[in-house]
């Protein structure tokens, strides 16, 4: 009984599905761009669209629809959604830019000496504001489709 309830709960299933859809879109975009199957994008951070933004915006909309857009639950989900989206476009993006600069500095200072045992820092961590926006729109659209199918 509990298992059935857990696996029929749209408040975690739909955002999870939305994040998966965003990752599949990302995989498709980068596979076309790179002219190869870019499987690394299935589990990668960064890129178009933001899966985190898609998932949290989806969660906010379905919480708002279920509990009311003036409810504390909607307010809480919206607040944390905005923090996650800000983090994706701000802090994680800046960390990626710092990693890129550090990789350049290390390469210039010590060359391409592979005996150091250090790999390059991952540079593609965050999102552009457009990637975050597109992810949020995707999440809202998926939640609206779900609401139309489920509550009408």
Short mmCIF file of N, CA and C in Angstrom, two decimals:
data_model
loop_
_atom_site.label_atom_id
_atom_site.label_comp_id
_atom_site.label_asym_id
_atom_site.label_seq_id
_atom_site.Cartn_x
_atom_site.Cartn_y
_atom_site.Cartn_z
N UNK A 1 0.82 -1.20 0.00
CA UNK A 1 0.00 0.00 0.00
C UNK A 1 0.87 1.26 0.00
N UNK A 2 1.85 1.32 0.89
CA UNK A 2 2.72 2.49 0.98
C UNK A 2 3.51 2.66 -0.31
N UNK A 3 4.01 1.56 -0.86
CA UNK A 3 4.79 1.61 -2.10
C UNK A 3 3.94 2.19 -3.22
N UNK A 4 2.69 1.77 -3.31
CA UNK A 4 1.78 2.27 -4.35
C UNK A 4 1.58 3.78 -4.18
N UNK A 5 1.42 4.23 -2.94
CA UNK A 5 1.25 5.66 -2.68
C UNK A 5 2.48 6.44 -3.09
N UNK A 6 3.65 5.91 -2.75
CA UNK A 6 4.90 6.59 -3.09
C UNK A 6 5.04 6.73 -4.60
N UNK A 7 4.77 5.65 -5.33
CA UNK A 7 4.96 5.67 -6.77
C UNK A 7 3.79 6.25 -7.54
N UNK A 8 2.79 6.76 -6.84
CA UNK A 8 1.71 7.49 -7.51
C UNK A 8 1.69 8.96 -7.07
N UNK A 9 2.73 9.39 -6.39
CA UNK A 9 2.82 10.75 -5.88
C UNK A 9 3.42 11.68 -6.95
N UNK A 10 2.62 12.57 -7.52
CA UNK A 10 3.14 13.44 -8.58
C UNK A 10 4.13 14.49 -8.09
N UNK A 11 4.20 14.71 -6.78
CA UNK A 11 5.06 15.76 -6.27
C UNK A 11 6.55 15.41 -6.33
N UNK A 12 6.86 14.16 -6.52
CA UNK A 12 8.26 13.82 -6.79
C UNK A 12 8.40 13.15 -8.16
N UNK A 13 7.36 12.42 -8.59
CA UNK A 13 7.45 11.73 -9.89
C UNK A 13 7.48 12.70 -11.06
N UNK A 14 6.61 13.69 -11.06
CA UNK A 14 6.54 14.61 -12.19
C UNK A 14 7.80 15.47 -12.31
N UNK A 15 8.33 16.04 -11.23
CA UNK A 15 9.60 16.76 -11.36
C UNK A 15 10.74 15.84 -11.82
N UNK A 16 10.75 14.60 -11.35
CA UNK A 16 11.78 13.65 -11.79
C UNK A 16 11.65 13.39 -13.29
N UNK A 17 10.44 13.16 -13.75
CA UNK A 17 10.19 12.95 -15.18
C UNK A 17 10.57 14.20 -15.98
N UNK A 18 10.24 15.36 -15.45
CA UNK A 18 10.56 16.62 -16.12
C UNK A 18 12.07 16.80 -16.24
N UNK A 19 12.80 16.50 -15.18
CA UNK A 19 14.26 16.57 -15.24
C UNK A 19 14.83 15.60 -16.27
N UNK A 20 14.24 14.40 -16.33
CA UNK A 20 14.67 13.40 -17.32
C UNK A 20 14.40 13.90 -18.74
N UNK A 21 13.24 14.49 -18.96
CA UNK A 21 12.91 15.03 -20.28
C UNK A 21 13.89 16.14 -20.66
N UNK A 22 14.21 17.01 -19.70
CA UNK A 22 15.18 18.08 -19.97
C UNK A 22 16.54 17.50 -20.34
N UNK A 23 16.96 16.45 -19.62
CA UNK A 23 18.25 15.82 -19.94
C UNK A 23 18.22 15.17 -21.32
N UNK A 24 17.09 14.59 -21.71
CA UNK A 24 16.97 13.99 -23.04
C UNK A 24 17.01 15.07 -24.13
N UNK A 25 16.39 16.21 -23.87
CA UNK A 25 16.46 17.33 -24.81
C UNK A 25 17.90 17.80 -24.93
N UNK A 26 18.58 17.91 -23.78
CA UNK A 26 19.98 18.33 -23.76
C UNK A 26 20.84 17.34 -24.56
N UNK A 27 20.63 16.05 -24.33
CA UNK A 27 21.35 15.00 -25.06
C UNK A 27 21.13 15.15 -26.57
N UNK A 28 19.89 15.39 -26.97
CA UNK A 28 19.56 15.54 -28.39
C UNK A 28 20.23 16.77 -28.98
N UNK A 29 20.13 17.90 -28.29
CA UNK A 29 20.74 19.14 -28.78
C UNK A 29 22.24 18.98 -28.97
N UNK A 30 22.92 18.44 -27.95
CA UNK A 30 24.37 18.34 -28.02
C UNK A 30 24.83 17.21 -28.94
N UNK A 31 24.01 16.19 -29.12
CA UNK A 31 24.34 15.14 -30.10
C UNK A 31 24.30 15.72 -31.51
N UNK A 32 23.31 16.54 -31.79
CA UNK A 32 23.22 17.20 -33.10
C UNK A 32 24.38 18.17 -33.28
N UNK A 33 24.64 18.97 -32.25
CA UNK A 33 25.70 19.97 -32.32
C UNK A 33 27.08 19.32 -32.51
N UNK A 34 27.33 18.23 -31.80
CA UNK A 34 28.64 17.57 -31.86
C UNK A 34 28.71 16.50 -32.94
N UNK A 35 27.60 16.25 -33.62
CA UNK A 35 27.52 15.25 -34.70
C UNK A 35 27.96 13.86 -34.24
N UNK A 36 27.57 13.53 -33.03
CA UNK A 36 27.82 12.20 -32.45
C UNK A 36 26.84 12.04 -31.29
N UNK A 37 26.68 10.81 -30.81
CA UNK A 37 25.83 10.60 -29.64
C UNK A 37 26.58 11.08 -28.40
N UNK A 38 26.12 12.17 -27.84
CA UNK A 38 26.81 12.82 -26.73
C UNK A 38 26.23 12.32 -25.40
N UNK A 39 26.52 11.06 -25.07
CA UNK A 39 25.96 10.45 -23.86
C UNK A 39 26.38 11.16 -22.58
N UNK A 40 27.52 11.83 -22.59
CA UNK A 40 27.98 12.51 -21.38
C UNK A 40 26.98 13.59 -20.94
N UNK A 41 26.21 14.12 -21.88
CA UNK A 41 25.24 15.16 -21.54
C UNK A 41 24.02 14.61 -20.80
N UNK A 42 23.83 13.30 -20.79
CA UNK A 42 22.70 12.73 -20.06
C UNK A 42 22.84 12.92 -18.55
N UNK A 43 24.09 12.97 -18.08
CA UNK A 43 24.34 13.06 -16.64
C UNK A 43 25.17 14.28 -16.28
N UNK A 44 25.21 15.25 -17.16
CA UNK A 44 26.07 16.40 -16.97
C UNK A 44 25.29 17.60 -16.44
N UNK A 45 26.00 18.44 -15.69
CA UNK A 45 25.42 19.71 -15.27
C UNK A 45 25.68 20.73 -16.36
N UNK A 46 24.93 21.80 -16.34
CA UNK A 46 25.09 22.83 -17.36
C UNK A 46 24.39 22.47 -18.65
N UNK A 47 24.36 23.40 -19.57
CA UNK A 47 23.79 23.15 -20.88
C UNK A 47 22.32 23.51 -20.98
N UNK A 48 21.82 23.41 -22.21
CA UNK A 48 20.45 23.80 -22.55
C UNK A 48 19.56 22.59 -22.66
N UNK A 49 18.44 22.55 -21.98
CA UNK A 49 17.93 23.44 -20.95
C UNK A 49 18.39 22.98 -19.56
N UNK A 50 18.16 23.81 -18.57
CA UNK A 50 18.50 23.45 -17.20
C UNK A 50 17.48 22.45 -16.65
N UNK A 51 17.95 21.25 -16.34
CA UNK A 51 17.07 20.22 -15.79
C UNK A 51 16.62 20.58 -14.37
N UNK A 52 17.52 21.21 -13.60
CA UNK A 52 17.14 21.63 -12.25
C UNK A 52 16.01 22.66 -12.31
N UNK A 53 16.14 23.63 -13.18
CA UNK A 53 15.10 24.66 -13.32
C UNK A 53 13.79 24.05 -13.78
N UNK A 54 13.88 23.11 -14.71
CA UNK A 54 12.67 22.44 -15.20
C UNK A 54 11.97 21.70 -14.07
N UNK A 55 12.73 20.94 -13.30
CA UNK A 55 12.14 20.13 -12.23
C UNK A 55 11.52 20.99 -11.13
N UNK A 56 12.23 22.02 -10.69
CA UNK A 56 11.70 22.81 -9.57
C UNK A 56 10.55 23.71 -9.99
N UNK A 57 10.56 24.20 -11.22
CA UNK A 57 9.42 25.01 -11.67
C UNK A 57 8.18 24.12 -11.83
N UNK A 58 8.38 22.91 -12.29
CA UNK A 58 7.28 21.94 -12.38
C UNK A 58 6.70 21.68 -10.99
N UNK A 59 7.56 21.44 -10.02
CA UNK A 59 7.12 21.18 -8.65
C UNK A 59 6.32 22.36 -8.10
N UNK A 60 6.81 23.57 -8.34
CA UNK A 60 6.10 24.75 -7.84
C UNK A 60 4.71 24.87 -8.42
N UNK A 61 4.59 24.64 -9.72
CA UNK A 61 3.28 24.78 -10.37
C UNK A 61 2.29 23.72 -9.87
N UNK A 62 2.74 22.47 -9.77
CA UNK A 62 1.78 21.45 -9.31
C UNK A 62 1.45 21.63 -7.83
N UNK A 63 2.40 22.13 -7.05
CA UNK A 63 2.09 22.44 -5.64
C UNK A 63 1.08 23.58 -5.56
N UNK A 64 1.28 24.59 -6.40
CA UNK A 64 0.34 25.71 -6.43
C UNK A 64 -1.05 25.29 -6.84
N UNK A 65 -1.12 24.44 -7.85
CA UNK A 65 -2.43 23.96 -8.32
C UNK A 65 -3.12 23.11 -7.26
N UNK A 66 -2.35 22.25 -6.59
CA UNK A 66 -2.94 21.33 -5.61
C UNK A 66 -3.32 22.04 -4.30
N UNK A 67 -2.41 22.85 -3.77
CA UNK A 67 -2.62 23.47 -2.46
C UNK A 67 -3.14 24.90 -2.54
N UNK A 68 -3.10 25.49 -3.73
CA UNK A 68 -3.50 26.88 -3.91
C UNK A 68 -2.28 27.77 -4.04
N UNK A 69 -2.38 28.74 -4.92
CA UNK A 69 -1.24 29.61 -5.18
C UNK A 69 -1.01 30.64 -4.07
N UNK A 70 -1.90 30.68 -3.09
CA UNK A 70 -1.68 31.54 -1.93
C UNK A 70 -1.30 30.72 -0.69
N UNK A 71 -1.06 29.42 -0.89
CA UNK A 71 -0.74 28.54 0.25
C UNK A 71 0.74 28.66 0.64
N UNK A 72 1.03 28.34 1.90
CA UNK A 72 2.43 28.32 2.34
C UNK A 72 3.27 27.31 1.55
N UNK A 73 2.69 26.18 1.19
CA UNK A 73 3.43 25.16 0.43
C UNK A 73 3.90 25.72 -0.91
N UNK A 74 3.01 26.42 -1.62
CA UNK A 74 3.42 27.02 -2.89
C UNK A 74 4.50 28.06 -2.65
N UNK A 75 4.33 28.88 -1.64
CA UNK A 75 5.33 29.91 -1.34
C UNK A 75 6.70 29.30 -1.06
N UNK A 76 6.72 28.22 -0.30
CA UNK A 76 7.98 27.55 0.03
C UNK A 76 8.61 26.95 -1.22
N UNK A 77 7.81 26.25 -2.03
CA UNK A 77 8.39 25.63 -3.23
C UNK A 77 8.87 26.70 -4.21
N UNK A 78 8.13 27.78 -4.34
CA UNK A 78 8.56 28.86 -5.23
C UNK A 78 9.86 29.48 -4.74
N UNK A 79 9.94 29.73 -3.44
CA UNK A 79 11.15 30.33 -2.86
C UNK A 79 12.38 29.46 -3.13
N UNK A 80 12.28 28.17 -2.84
CA UNK A 80 13.42 27.30 -3.08
C UNK A 80 13.70 27.09 -4.57
N UNK A 81 12.67 27.15 -5.38
CA UNK A 81 12.87 27.07 -6.83
C UNK A 81 13.70 28.25 -7.32
N UNK A 82 13.37 29.44 -6.84
CA UNK A 82 14.11 30.63 -7.24
C UNK A 82 15.56 30.57 -6.76
N UNK A 83 15.79 30.04 -5.56
CA UNK A 83 17.16 29.88 -5.07
C UNK A 83 17.94 28.93 -5.97
N UNK A 84 17.34 27.81 -6.33
CA UNK A 84 18.02 26.83 -7.18
C UNK A 84 18.32 27.42 -8.55
N UNK A 85 17.38 28.16 -9.12
CA UNK A 85 17.61 28.76 -10.43
C UNK A 85 18.67 29.86 -10.36
N UNK A 86 18.65 30.65 -9.30
CA UNK A 86 19.68 31.68 -9.12
C UNK A 86 21.06 31.03 -8.98
N UNK A 87 21.12 29.96 -8.21
CA UNK A 87 22.37 29.24 -8.01
C UNK A 87 22.90 28.70 -9.34
N UNK A 88 22.02 28.15 -10.16
CA UNK A 88 22.43 27.57 -11.44
C UNK A 88 23.02 28.62 -12.37
N UNK A 89 22.39 29.79 -12.42
CA UNK A 89 22.84 30.84 -13.34
C UNK A 89 23.90 31.74 -12.73
N UNK A 90 24.01 31.73 -11.43
CA UNK A 90 24.95 32.64 -10.78
C UNK A 90 26.17 31.93 -10.23
N UNK A 91 25.98 31.27 -9.11
CA UNK A 91 27.10 30.70 -8.37
C UNK A 91 27.78 29.57 -9.12
N UNK A 92 27.00 28.60 -9.61
CA UNK A 92 27.63 27.47 -10.33
C UNK A 92 28.27 27.93 -11.63
N UNK A 93 27.66 28.89 -12.31
CA UNK A 93 28.25 29.42 -13.55
C UNK A 93 29.58 30.10 -13.23
N UNK A 94 29.61 30.89 -12.17
CA UNK A 94 30.85 31.56 -11.78
C UNK A 94 31.92 30.54 -11.40
N UNK A 95 31.52 29.47 -10.70
CA UNK A 95 32.48 28.42 -10.34
C UNK A 95 33.07 27.78 -11.60
N UNK A 96 32.25 27.58 -12.62
CA UNK A 96 32.74 27.03 -13.88
C UNK A 96 33.72 27.97 -14.57
N UNK A 97 33.43 29.27 -14.52
CA UNK A 97 34.35 30.25 -15.11
C UNK A 97 35.67 30.28 -14.34
N UNK A 98 35.60 30.14 -13.03
CA UNK A 98 36.83 30.08 -12.22
C UNK A 98 37.63 28.83 -12.56
N UNK A 99 36.95 27.71 -12.72
CA UNK A 99 37.64 26.46 -13.09
C UNK A 99 38.34 26.60 -14.43
N UNK A 100 37.69 27.25 -15.38
CA UNK A 100 38.29 27.46 -16.70
C UNK A 100 39.56 28.30 -16.58
N UNK A 101 39.50 29.36 -15.80
CA UNK A 101 40.67 30.22 -15.60
C UNK A 101 41.79 29.47 -14.88
N UNK A 102 41.45 28.70 -13.86
CA UNK A 102 42.46 27.92 -13.14
C UNK A 102 43.12 26.89 -14.05
N UNK A 103 42.36 26.26 -14.92
CA UNK A 103 42.93 25.31 -15.87
C UNK A 103 43.94 25.98 -16.79
N UNK A 104 43.62 27.20 -17.24
CA UNK A 104 44.55 27.94 -18.10
C UNK A 104 45.81 28.29 -17.34
N UNK A 105 45.66 28.77 -16.12
CA UNK A 105 46.82 29.15 -15.30
C UNK A 105 47.73 27.95 -15.05
N UNK A 106 47.14 26.83 -14.66
CA UNK A 106 47.93 25.63 -14.38
C UNK A 106 48.65 25.16 -15.63
N UNK A 107 47.96 25.18 -16.77
CA UNK A 107 48.58 24.73 -18.02
C UNK A 107 49.74 25.64 -18.41
N UNK A 108 49.58 26.94 -18.22
CA UNK A 108 50.65 27.87 -18.57
C UNK A 108 51.83 27.77 -17.61
N UNK A 109 51.56 27.52 -16.34
CA UNK A 109 52.63 27.48 -15.35
C UNK A 109 53.44 26.19 -15.41
N UNK A 110 52.78 25.07 -15.57
CA UNK A 110 53.51 23.80 -15.52
C UNK A 110 53.43 23.01 -16.82
N UNK A 111 52.79 23.58 -17.82
CA UNK A 111 52.68 22.88 -19.09
C UNK A 111 51.68 21.74 -18.99
N UNK A 112 51.79 20.86 -19.92
CA UNK A 112 50.87 19.72 -19.97
C UNK A 112 51.51 18.50 -19.31
N UNK A 113 52.13 18.72 -18.18
CA UNK A 113 52.81 17.67 -17.43
C UNK A 113 51.77 16.74 -16.81
N UNK A 114 51.67 15.56 -17.36
CA UNK A 114 50.66 14.60 -16.88
C UNK A 114 51.12 13.84 -15.63
N UNK A 115 52.36 14.04 -15.22
CA UNK A 115 52.86 13.32 -14.05
C UNK A 115 52.30 13.89 -12.75
N UNK A 116 51.65 15.02 -12.82
CA UNK A 116 51.09 15.61 -11.61
C UNK A 116 49.91 14.81 -11.07
N UNK A 117 49.28 14.04 -11.92
CA UNK A 117 48.16 13.21 -11.48
C UNK A 117 46.86 13.97 -11.30
N UNK A 118 46.82 15.20 -11.72
CA UNK A 118 45.61 16.01 -11.60
C UNK A 118 44.96 16.18 -12.96
N UNK A 119 43.68 15.93 -13.00
CA UNK A 119 42.93 16.18 -14.22
C UNK A 119 42.46 17.63 -14.21
N UNK A 120 42.11 18.11 -15.38
CA UNK A 120 41.58 19.46 -15.47
C UNK A 120 40.29 19.55 -14.66
N UNK A 121 40.06 20.72 -14.09
CA UNK A 121 38.82 20.97 -13.37
C UNK A 121 37.65 21.01 -14.35
N UNK A 122 36.51 20.54 -13.92
CA UNK A 122 35.32 20.59 -14.76
C UNK A 122 34.89 22.05 -14.90
N UNK A 123 34.75 22.48 -16.14
CA UNK A 123 34.47 23.89 -16.41
C UNK A 123 32.99 24.17 -16.65
N UNK A 124 32.25 23.18 -17.08
CA UNK A 124 30.86 23.41 -17.46
C UNK A 124 29.96 23.03 -16.29
N UNK A 125 29.79 23.95 -15.35
CA UNK A 125 29.05 23.65 -14.12
C UNK A 125 27.66 24.27 -14.08
N UNK A 126 27.55 25.50 -14.50
CA UNK A 126 26.30 26.23 -14.35
C UNK A 126 25.58 26.44 -15.66
N UNK A 127 24.71 27.43 -15.66
CA UNK A 127 23.87 27.71 -16.82
C UNK A 127 23.89 29.20 -17.13
N UNK A 128 23.62 29.51 -18.39
CA UNK A 128 23.36 30.90 -18.75
C UNK A 128 21.94 31.22 -18.30
N UNK A 129 21.63 32.50 -18.15
CA UNK A 129 20.25 32.85 -17.79
C UNK A 129 19.22 32.28 -18.79
N UNK A 130 19.57 32.23 -20.07
CA UNK A 130 18.65 31.68 -21.06
C UNK A 130 18.39 30.19 -20.82
N UNK A 131 19.43 29.43 -20.48
CA UNK A 131 19.27 28.00 -20.20
C UNK A 131 18.37 27.78 -18.99
N UNK A 132 18.52 28.61 -17.98
CA UNK A 132 17.67 28.53 -16.78
C UNK A 132 16.23 28.89 -17.15
N UNK A 133 16.05 29.94 -17.93
CA UNK A 133 14.71 30.37 -18.35
C UNK A 133 14.02 29.28 -19.16
N UNK A 134 14.72 28.71 -20.14
CA UNK A 134 14.13 27.67 -20.97
C UNK A 134 13.77 26.45 -20.12
N UNK A 135 14.64 26.09 -19.16
CA UNK A 135 14.32 24.99 -18.25
C UNK A 135 13.06 25.27 -17.45
N UNK A 136 12.94 26.50 -16.94
CA UNK A 136 11.75 26.86 -16.16
C UNK A 136 10.49 26.80 -17.02
N UNK A 137 10.57 27.31 -18.24
CA UNK A 137 9.42 27.26 -19.15
C UNK A 137 9.04 25.81 -19.44
N UNK A 138 10.04 24.96 -19.68
CA UNK A 138 9.78 23.54 -19.92
C UNK A 138 9.05 22.91 -18.73
N UNK A 139 9.52 23.19 -17.52
CA UNK A 139 8.88 22.65 -16.32
C UNK A 139 7.45 23.13 -16.16
N UNK A 140 7.22 24.40 -16.44
CA UNK A 140 5.87 24.95 -16.34
C UNK A 140 4.96 24.28 -17.38
N UNK A 141 5.45 24.14 -18.61
CA UNK A 141 4.64 23.52 -19.66
C UNK A 141 4.29 22.07 -19.33
N UNK A 142 5.26 21.31 -18.85
CA UNK A 142 4.99 19.91 -18.50
C UNK A 142 3.99 19.82 -17.36
N UNK A 143 4.12 20.70 -16.37
CA UNK A 143 3.16 20.67 -15.26
C UNK A 143 1.77 21.07 -15.73
N UNK A 144 1.67 22.03 -16.64
CA UNK A 144 0.36 22.43 -17.16
C UNK A 144 -0.28 21.31 -17.98
N UNK A 145 0.53 20.59 -18.73
CA UNK A 145 0.01 19.43 -19.47
C UNK A 145 -0.52 18.38 -18.48
N UNK A 146 0.25 18.12 -17.43
CA UNK A 146 -0.18 17.16 -16.41
C UNK A 146 -1.49 17.62 -15.75
N UNK A 147 -1.54 18.89 -15.39
CA UNK A 147 -2.75 19.43 -14.75
C UNK A 147 -3.95 19.29 -15.67
N UNK A 148 -3.76 19.61 -16.93
CA UNK A 148 -4.87 19.51 -17.90
C UNK A 148 -5.35 18.06 -18.01
N UNK A 149 -4.42 17.12 -18.03
CA UNK A 149 -4.79 15.71 -18.16
C UNK A 149 -5.39 15.17 -16.86
N UNK A 150 -4.89 15.62 -15.74
CA UNK A 150 -5.24 15.04 -14.45
C UNK A 150 -6.46 15.70 -13.79
N UNK A 151 -6.53 17.03 -13.83
CA UNK A 151 -7.54 17.73 -13.05
C UNK A 151 -8.74 18.22 -13.86
N UNK A 152 -8.77 17.96 -15.14
CA UNK A 152 -9.91 18.44 -15.93
C UNK A 152 -10.87 17.31 -16.19
#
